[in-house]
Structures are given as C-alpha cells and as structure tokens.
mmCIF file of C-alpha atoms in Angstrom:
data_model
loop_
_atom_site.group_PDB
_atom_site.id
_atom_site.type_symbol
_atom_site.label_atom_id
_atom_site.label_comp_id
_atom_site.label_asym_id
_atom_site.label_seq_id
_atom_site.Cartn_x
_atom_site.Cartn_y
_atom_site.Cartn_z
ATOM 1 C CA MET A 1 -6.025 -7.180 4.527
ATOM 2 C CA ASP A 2 -6.736 -8.982 7.820
ATOM 3 C CA ALA A 3 -6.741 -5.576 9.571
ATOM 4 C CA ILE A 4 -9.166 -4.085 7.079
ATOM 5 C CA SER A 5 -11.565 -6.939 7.871
ATOM 6 C CA ASP A 6 -11.048 -6.677 11.648
ATOM 7 C CA PRO A 7 -14.127 -5.010 13.310
ATOM 8 C CA GLN A 8 -11.992 -3.614 16.089
ATOM 9 C CA ILE A 9 -9.798 -1.587 13.623
ATOM 10 C CA ARG A 10 -11.321 1.493 12.119
ATOM 11 C CA ASP A 11 -8.262 3.082 10.454
ATOM 12 C CA VAL A 12 -5.495 1.252 8.434
ATOM 13 C CA VAL A 13 -2.335 3.062 7.439
ATOM 14 C CA VAL A 14 0.293 1.512 5.039
ATOM 15 C CA MET A 15 3.552 3.353 4.504
ATOM 16 C CA ALA A 16 5.343 1.166 1.984
ATOM 17 C CA GLY A 17 8.054 1.020 -0.714
ATOM 18 C CA ALA A 18 7.447 0.286 -4.318
ATOM 19 C CA GLN A 19 6.391 -3.073 -5.711
ATOM 20 C CA VAL A 20 5.294 -4.586 -2.415
ATOM 21 C CA GLY A 21 1.602 -4.984 -3.238
ATOM 22 C CA LYS A 22 -0.048 -1.734 -2.034
ATOM 23 C CA THR A 23 -2.467 -1.326 -4.902
ATOM 24 C CA GLU A 24 -3.149 -5.090 -4.999
ATOM 25 C CA MET A 25 -4.197 -4.906 -1.336
ATOM 26 C CA LEU A 26 -6.741 -2.198 -2.169
ATOM 27 C CA LEU A 27 -8.033 -4.231 -5.196
ATOM 28 C CA ASN A 28 -8.420 -7.318 -2.945
ATOM 29 C CA CYS A 29 -10.380 -5.158 -0.444
ATOM 30 C CA ILE A 30 -12.691 -3.939 -3.115
ATOM 31 C CA GLY A 31 -13.164 -7.541 -4.545
ATOM 32 C CA PHE A 32 -13.995 -8.813 -1.033
ATOM 33 C CA HIS A 33 -16.663 -6.232 -0.493
ATOM 34 C CA ILE A 34 -18.291 -6.776 -3.869
ATOM 35 C CA ALA A 35 -18.381 -10.515 -3.380
ATOM 36 C CA HIS A 36 -18.995 -10.967 0.357
ATOM 37 C CA ASP A 37 -19.816 -7.776 2.205
ATOM 38 C CA ALA A 38 -21.567 -5.309 -0.194
ATOM 39 C CA SER A 39 -20.956 -1.785 0.776
ATOM 40 C CA PRO A 40 -20.649 1.701 -0.736
ATOM 41 C CA ILE A 41 -16.981 2.155 -1.521
ATOM 42 C CA LEU A 42 -14.933 5.294 -2.388
ATOM 43 C CA CYS A 43 -11.448 4.987 -3.892
ATOM 44 C CA VAL A 44 -9.588 8.293 -3.878
ATOM 45 C CA GLN A 45 -6.592 8.704 -6.325
ATOM 46 C CA PRO A 46 -4.464 11.834 -6.502
ATOM 47 C CA THR A 47 -6.083 13.033 -9.674
ATOM 48 C CA LEU A 48 -9.179 12.161 -11.774
ATOM 49 C CA ASP A 49 -6.823 10.903 -14.553
ATOM 50 C CA MET A 50 -5.319 8.417 -12.145
ATOM 51 C CA ALA A 51 -8.676 7.375 -10.914
ATOM 52 C CA GLN A 52 -9.695 6.607 -14.548
ATOM 53 C CA SER A 53 -6.454 4.758 -15.145
ATOM 54 C CA PHE A 54 -6.934 2.804 -11.943
ATOM 55 C CA SER A 55 -10.448 1.758 -13.083
ATOM 56 C CA LYS A 56 -9.345 0.809 -16.613
ATOM 57 C CA ASP A 57 -6.046 -0.772 -15.991
ATOM 58 C CA ARG A 58 -6.437 -2.394 -12.514
ATOM 59 C CA LEU A 59 -10.055 -2.692 -11.498
ATOM 60 C CA SER A 60 -11.708 -3.764 -14.734
ATOM 61 C CA PRO A 61 -9.275 -6.654 -15.467
ATOM 62 C CA MET A 62 -9.950 -7.906 -11.865
ATOM 63 C CA LEU A 63 -13.679 -7.839 -12.250
ATOM 64 C CA ARG A 64 -13.404 -9.570 -15.664
ATOM 65 C CA ASP A 65 -10.875 -12.330 -14.645
ATOM 66 C CA THR A 66 -11.989 -13.217 -11.091
ATOM 67 C CA PRO A 67 -14.755 -15.953 -11.069
ATOM 68 C CA ALA A 68 -16.410 -14.691 -7.874
ATOM 69 C CA LEU A 69 -16.733 -11.176 -9.326
ATOM 70 C CA ARG A 70 -17.560 -11.892 -12.965
ATOM 71 C CA GLY A 71 -20.925 -10.528 -13.914
ATOM 72 C CA LYS A 72 -21.592 -8.652 -10.675
ATOM 73 C CA VAL A 73 -20.530 -5.252 -12.249
ATOM 74 C CA LYS A 74 -21.795 -4.399 -15.669
ATOM 75 C CA ASP A 75 -19.381 -3.304 -18.387
ATOM 76 C CA PRO A 76 -19.396 0.548 -18.703
ATOM 77 C CA ARG A 77 -20.018 0.066 -22.404
ATOM 78 C CA SER A 78 -23.411 -1.519 -21.759
ATOM 79 C CA ARG A 79 -25.119 1.880 -21.901
ATOM 80 C CA ASP A 80 -26.240 1.555 -18.236
ATOM 81 C CA ALA A 81 -26.220 5.044 -16.650
ATOM 82 C CA ASN A 82 -25.330 3.467 -13.257
ATOM 83 C CA ASN A 83 -22.090 2.104 -14.540
ATOM 84 C CA THR A 84 -19.338 4.368 -15.899
ATOM 85 C CA THR A 85 -15.535 4.199 -15.784
ATOM 86 C CA THR A 86 -15.447 5.924 -12.416
ATOM 87 C CA HIS A 87 -18.713 4.738 -10.875
ATOM 88 C CA LYS A 88 -19.891 1.178 -10.797
ATOM 89 C CA VAL A 89 -22.899 -0.400 -9.149
ATOM 90 C CA PHE A 90 -23.128 -3.996 -7.872
ATOM 91 C CA PRO A 91 -25.743 -5.783 -5.830
ATOM 92 C CA GLY A 92 -25.967 -4.084 -2.416
ATOM 93 C CA GLY A 93 -23.404 -1.374 -3.031
ATOM 94 C CA HIS A 94 -21.378 0.747 -5.402
ATOM 95 C CA ILE A 95 -17.791 1.968 -5.860
ATOM 96 C CA SER A 96 -16.889 5.531 -6.920
ATOM 97 C CA MET A 97 -13.320 6.447 -8.011
ATOM 98 C CA VAL A 98 -12.585 10.154 -7.609
ATOM 99 C CA GLY A 99 -9.588 12.512 -7.725
ATOM 100 C CA ALA A 100 -8.290 14.116 -4.517
ATOM 101 C CA ASN A 101 -8.275 17.418 -6.355
ATOM 102 C CA SER A 102 -12.090 17.386 -7.006
ATOM 103 C CA ALA A 103 -14.082 18.615 -4.065
ATOM 104 C CA ALA A 104 -17.341 17.616 -5.883
ATOM 105 C CA GLY A 105 -16.228 14.039 -6.080
ATOM 106 C CA LEU A 106 -15.486 14.004 -2.358
ATOM 107 C CA ALA A 107 -18.729 15.676 -1.326
ATOM 108 C CA SER A 108 -21.659 13.356 -2.190
ATOM 109 C CA ARG A 109 -23.060 9.988 -1.138
ATOM 110 C CA PRO A 110 -22.479 8.346 2.279
ATOM 111 C CA ILE A 111 -19.632 5.888 2.033
ATOM 112 C CA ARG A 112 -18.669 3.001 4.371
ATOM 113 C CA ILE A 113 -15.230 1.976 2.869
ATOM 114 C CA VAL A 114 -12.835 4.782 2.119
ATOM 115 C CA LEU A 115 -9.709 3.792 0.318
ATOM 116 C CA CYS A 116 -7.081 6.558 -0.141
ATOM 117 C CA ASP A 117 -4.239 5.605 -2.521
ATOM 118 C CA GLU A 118 -0.880 7.477 -2.693
ATOM 119 C CA VAL A 119 -1.989 10.108 -0.206
ATOM 120 C CA ASP A 120 1.361 11.922 -0.331
ATOM 121 C CA ARG A 121 0.583 12.928 -3.895
ATOM 122 C CA TYR A 122 -2.714 14.608 -2.810
ATOM 123 C CA PRO A 123 -3.055 18.418 -3.072
ATOM 124 C CA ALA A 124 -3.090 20.287 0.148
ATOM 125 C CA SER A 125 -6.835 21.202 -0.467
ATOM 126 C CA ALA A 126 -9.451 19.889 -2.691
ATOM 127 C CA GLY A 127 -10.333 23.239 -4.404
ATOM 128 C CA SER A 128 -11.264 25.541 -1.507
ATOM 129 C CA GLU A 129 -12.898 22.812 0.524
ATOM 130 C CA GLY A 130 -9.891 21.599 2.631
ATOM 131 C CA ASP A 131 -7.963 18.428 3.204
ATOM 132 C CA PRO A 132 -9.161 15.676 0.779
ATOM 133 C CA ILE A 133 -8.699 12.875 3.370
ATOM 134 C CA GLN A 134 -10.803 14.633 5.934
ATOM 135 C CA LEU A 135 -13.499 15.380 3.307
ATOM 136 C CA ALA A 136 -13.550 11.622 2.385
ATOM 137 C CA ARG A 137 -13.618 10.679 6.061
ATOM 138 C CA LYS A 138 -16.719 12.811 6.760
ATOM 139 C CA ARG A 139 -18.604 10.798 4.084
ATOM 140 C CA SER A 140 -18.402 7.715 6.347
ATOM 141 C CA ALA A 141 -19.599 9.350 9.604
ATOM 142 C CA THR A 142 -22.992 7.638 9.485
ATOM 143 C CA PHE A 143 -21.557 4.057 9.367
ATOM 144 C CA TRP A 144 -20.673 2.429 12.758
ATOM 145 C CA ASN A 145 -18.588 -0.130 10.900
ATOM 146 C CA ARG A 146 -16.792 2.289 8.598
ATOM 147 C CA LYS A 147 -13.191 1.718 7.447
ATOM 148 C CA ILE A 148 -10.652 4.266 6.322
ATOM 149 C CA VAL A 149 -7.450 2.990 4.570
ATOM 150 C CA GLN A 150 -4.518 5.214 3.679
ATOM 151 C CA VAL A 151 -1.740 3.825 1.472
ATOM 152 C CA SER A 152 1.307 5.577 0.082
ATOM 153 C CA THR A 153 5.066 5.782 -0.355
ATOM 154 C CA PRO A 154 6.306 8.646 1.821
ATOM 155 C CA THR A 155 7.691 11.962 0.532
ATOM 156 C CA ASN A 156 9.557 14.716 2.451
ATOM 157 C CA LYS A 157 10.036 14.006 6.163
ATOM 158 C CA GLY A 158 7.856 16.315 8.309
ATOM 159 C CA ALA A 159 5.573 17.094 5.335
ATOM 160 C CA SER A 160 4.401 13.579 4.571
ATOM 161 C CA ARG A 161 0.692 12.724 5.122
ATOM 162 C CA ILE A 162 1.338 9.046 5.339
ATOM 163 C CA GLU A 163 4.210 9.516 7.871
ATOM 164 C CA ALA A 164 2.050 11.670 10.110
ATOM 165 C CA SER A 165 -0.761 9.079 9.993
ATOM 166 C CA PHE A 166 1.693 6.187 10.622
ATOM 167 C CA SER A 167 3.127 7.986 13.684
ATOM 168 C CA GLU A 168 -0.395 7.958 15.213
ATOM 169 C CA SER A 169 -0.786 4.243 14.692
ATOM 170 C CA ASP A 170 0.542 1.155 16.555
ATOM 171 C CA GLN A 171 3.521 1.214 14.077
ATOM 172 C CA ARG A 172 3.699 -2.420 12.988
ATOM 173 C CA HIS A 173 6.938 -3.672 11.270
ATOM 174 C CA PHE A 174 7.487 -6.944 9.505
ATOM 175 C CA PHE A 175 9.893 -9.321 11.356
ATOM 176 C CA VAL A 176 11.437 -12.256 9.493
ATOM 177 C CA PRO A 177 13.596 -15.209 10.866
ATOM 178 C CA CYS A 178 17.126 -15.937 9.964
ATOM 179 C CA GLN A 179 17.267 -19.484 8.560
ATOM 180 C CA ASP A 180 20.480 -20.196 10.313
ATOM 181 C CA CYS A 181 20.000 -18.772 13.818
ATOM 182 C CA GLY A 182 16.278 -18.107 13.945
ATOM 183 C CA GLU A 183 16.596 -14.503 15.127
ATOM 184 C CA MET A 184 13.562 -12.376 14.189
ATOM 185 C CA GLN A 185 14.526 -9.095 12.660
ATOM 186 C CA THR A 186 13.362 -6.320 10.311
ATOM 187 C CA LEU A 187 15.113 -5.937 6.965
ATOM 188 C CA LYS A 188 17.124 -2.808 6.565
ATOM 189 C CA TRP A 189 19.501 -1.351 3.978
ATOM 190 C CA SER A 190 22.493 -1.260 6.251
ATOM 191 C CA SER A 191 22.508 -5.020 6.164
ATOM 192 C CA VAL A 192 22.659 -5.237 2.397
ATOM 193 C CA ARG A 193 26.272 -5.782 1.387
ATOM 194 C CA TRP A 194 28.140 -6.204 -2.004
ATOM 195 C CA ASP A 195 31.608 -6.107 -3.390
ATOM 196 C CA LYS A 196 32.761 -2.697 -4.623
ATOM 197 C CA ASP A 197 31.285 -1.823 -8.074
ATOM 198 C CA LYS A 198 29.780 -5.389 -8.307
ATOM 199 C CA PRO A 199 26.054 -5.091 -7.588
ATOM 200 C CA GLU A 200 25.587 -8.702 -8.874
ATOM 201 C CA THR A 201 27.298 -9.818 -5.601
ATOM 202 C CA ALA A 202 24.573 -8.220 -3.399
ATOM 203 C CA HIS A 203 23.403 -10.271 -0.423
ATOM 204 C CA TYR A 204 21.737 -9.768 2.949
ATOM 205 C CA VAL A 205 23.588 -10.284 6.249
ATOM 206 C CA CYS A 206 21.814 -11.408 9.394
ATOM 207 C CA ASP A 207 22.012 -8.961 12.299
ATOM 208 C CA GLU A 208 22.587 -11.718 14.837
ATOM 209 C CA CYS A 209 24.815 -14.418 13.371
ATOM 210 C CA GLY A 210 26.231 -12.779 10.206
ATOM 211 C CA SER A 211 25.029 -15.428 7.781
ATOM 212 C CA CYS A 212 24.611 -14.323 4.241
ATOM 213 C CA TRP A 213 21.260 -14.674 2.443
ATOM 214 C CA ASP A 214 20.872 -14.779 -1.296
ATOM 215 C CA ASP A 215 17.576 -13.766 -2.765
ATOM 216 C CA ALA A 216 16.007 -17.212 -2.536
ATOM 217 C CA MET A 217 16.821 -17.290 1.286
ATOM 218 C CA ARG A 218 15.481 -13.814 1.706
ATOM 219 C CA TYR A 219 12.179 -14.741 -0.002
ATOM 220 C CA ARG A 220 11.795 -17.808 2.235
ATOM 221 C CA SER A 221 12.420 -15.710 5.317
ATOM 222 C CA VAL A 222 9.850 -13.210 4.225
ATOM 223 C CA ARG A 223 7.240 -15.938 3.676
ATOM 224 C CA ARG A 224 7.803 -16.986 7.394
ATOM 225 C CA GLY A 225 7.596 -13.487 8.727
ATOM 226 C CA GLU A 226 5.036 -11.743 10.920
ATOM 227 C CA TRP A 227 3.779 -8.201 11.719
ATOM 228 C CA ARG A 228 4.652 -6.884 15.188
ATOM 229 C CA ALA A 229 3.303 -3.718 16.702
ATOM 230 C CA THR A 230 5.905 -1.359 18.359
ATOM 231 C CA GLU A 231 3.391 1.059 19.904
ATOM 232 C CA GLU A 232 0.136 0.706 21.800
ATOM 233 C CA PHE A 233 -2.937 0.036 19.653
ATOM 234 C CA LYS A 234 -5.430 2.963 19.800
ATOM 235 C CA GLY A 235 -7.816 2.017 16.937
ATOM 236 C CA VAL A 236 -5.312 2.639 14.134
ATOM 237 C CA ALA A 237 -3.312 -0.108 12.638
ATOM 238 C CA GLY A 238 -0.152 1.044 10.930
ATOM 239 C CA PHE A 239 2.110 -0.892 8.712
ATOM 240 C CA HIS A 240 5.620 0.059 7.442
ATOM 241 C CA ILE A 241 7.506 -2.020 4.886
ATOM 242 C CA ASN A 242 10.344 -1.301 2.452
ATOM 243 C CA GLY A 243 11.298 -2.616 -0.927
ATOM 244 C CA ILE A 244 13.816 -5.055 0.527
ATOM 245 C CA TYR A 245 10.922 -7.388 1.279
ATOM 246 C CA SER A 246 9.634 -7.304 -2.302
ATOM 247 C CA PRO A 247 9.720 -10.748 -4.065
ATOM 248 C CA TRP A 248 9.915 -8.905 -7.445
ATOM 249 C CA THR A 249 13.051 -6.996 -6.842
ATOM 250 C CA PRO A 250 16.412 -8.904 -6.622
ATOM 251 C CA LEU A 251 18.935 -7.135 -4.367
ATOM 252 C CA SER A 252 21.296 -6.728 -7.262
ATOM 253 C CA ASP A 253 18.714 -4.474 -8.988
ATOM 254 C CA ALA A 254 18.275 -2.505 -5.825
ATOM 255 C CA VAL A 255 22.019 -1.947 -5.479
ATOM 256 C CA ARG A 256 22.251 -0.852 -9.114
ATOM 257 C CA ASP A 257 19.496 1.646 -8.533
ATOM 258 C CA PHE A 258 21.099 2.924 -5.356
ATOM 259 C CA LEU A 259 24.565 3.361 -7.001
ATOM 260 C CA SER A 260 22.928 5.320 -9.838
ATOM 261 C CA ALA A 261 20.785 7.419 -7.510
ATOM 262 C CA LYS A 262 23.415 8.377 -4.970
ATOM 263 C CA LYS A 263 25.261 10.555 -7.516
ATOM 264 C CA MET A 264 22.735 13.489 -6.922
ATOM 265 C CA PRO A 265 20.850 14.429 -3.744
ATOM 266 C CA GLU A 266 17.625 14.705 -5.647
ATOM 267 C CA THR A 267 17.713 11.195 -7.171
ATOM 268 C CA LEU A 268 18.906 9.778 -3.885
ATOM 269 C CA ARG A 269 15.905 11.245 -2.092
ATOM 270 C CA VAL A 270 13.565 9.702 -4.618
ATOM 271 C CA TRP A 271 15.243 6.252 -4.252
ATOM 272 C CA THR A 272 15.134 6.528 -0.437
ATOM 273 C CA ASN A 273 11.425 7.424 -0.484
ATOM 274 C CA VAL A 274 10.245 4.944 -3.144
ATOM 275 C CA TYR A 275 12.378 1.956 -2.187
ATOM 276 C CA LEU A 276 13.077 2.366 1.517
ATOM 277 C CA ALA A 277 9.759 4.179 2.310
#
C-alpha cells in the first residue's frame, strides 16, 4: 500500500499465497482514493460475474461500514443511473469493475488507477482485442501519475502472468527476525517441521540458530519484519509472499493440507501455487 502511494513507483506487482490480504490491499487502495485522492479507478476481475461479486461482497460492505467513506457513493438501489453494481461515482472520480473477458469494459473512459486482481485467471485475450492487462494499461496513458497494480496467486511456471511481471520488478521479499538470534530471514516450507503423521506438532525452525517457533512466535516475527528488494529498482515494485506469513493459517492446518495434497500431482500443484505462491 505504501508502494501504491509512492509517486516514484508506477507499477506494483504482488505475487502472493492465499489469505495474506491481497484483496484487502486493493480495497484499501480504492478507499484511500475515494476519501483522499479522488481519481477514476478501474478494477479488473477475471470475469464479469467475479466483478459483480467483488462489488457486492467486498466493496459495498466497506463503503457502508467505513466512516470516512459512508455517503460518498450512493447505493445502487437509489435509482441513480450513475451508480450501478459495477460502476460507482463519487465526488471527483468513479470506479468501474469489469471482467477481463470483456473487451468493451476495457475500452472506454480514461483511467488513472488500474487494479488487476487474480491476473493468472485472465483469458489470453479479451475477445479479439488482445491481452486484457495491456488494454487496461492503455486506458491510463494520459495520466502522468498513473498507477497499475497487478495481484495474483501464480499458476504454471513459465506461463504465469504474475510470475513474468514479478521477474521484471525489484523482487522484494519479506524478511523476519528470529526472536532468539535476531537473524533476518524469509519464511520457507523447508523450515517447517513436524513429527510423522502428527500435523498438530508443526513448528518453524530458524535457519541460523535452529530455535523452534510456535505460531505465536511466528506471528510476532512477522509483525517485526520488513520488505527487502533483491534486484535493482527500475520503476516496478514487486512483492512475493507465501502463506506461511499468514496470521490466519496455523502451521498445523498448512501441514494437514500438504499431507492431503501430496497424494496426487494435480492437488500438490494447486497447494504449491495457492499456499507457497
């Protein structure tokens, strides 16, 4: 969210696991621009149905329940032609929610803030018009302070949109400190250990000193962590984070899911993409 608000950064790429706050980050970006920096916003979901669900299930409750946003966007039931489920007007700007499979939705109105959610689920082409992200990007060409945000869990290596975009970024990873030795490290699956057939014994082992972290220690380390770039910054800020960082998923649950998924290559691939990103 800091990167999205940084004037020196034009593109933000987030390759992340499940339940680490990807969609919440996009919602917070939308809320910020409605309340403090009114702009035309485009939110691209994989399909129109998903765009409508995003509007009803995630955006509308935020607009209703956030004091700073309440009343700035009219309810779509108010018979105002400017406010529908997928297009909402607020003072100084508007937000449109479209499906990546709709060339028409990607081809009208100049847009300053382009938010692309779950880009690895996008079709290869929006109708016969070409790549949906490039079509959305062209909408922002007239704004010197434009921002393009891509967010997704990755899919097949070598054919993943988010992986390709992340490889062109400064490739930031989240480093956390060990509470015993202080060594900064990224969290990886090879350091998750458990007794055979006992996922409830799952814990994390420090790379440096070998101390064992339970979930509470892991959460405290994550709160004290920081992003570090591993490549040169060239205008694109890229972030990679896996599900081990999630404060909503105990390691015991992750191990249970892994033991179940590894029985078949297809389910293991899904688990690897969705959890380890």
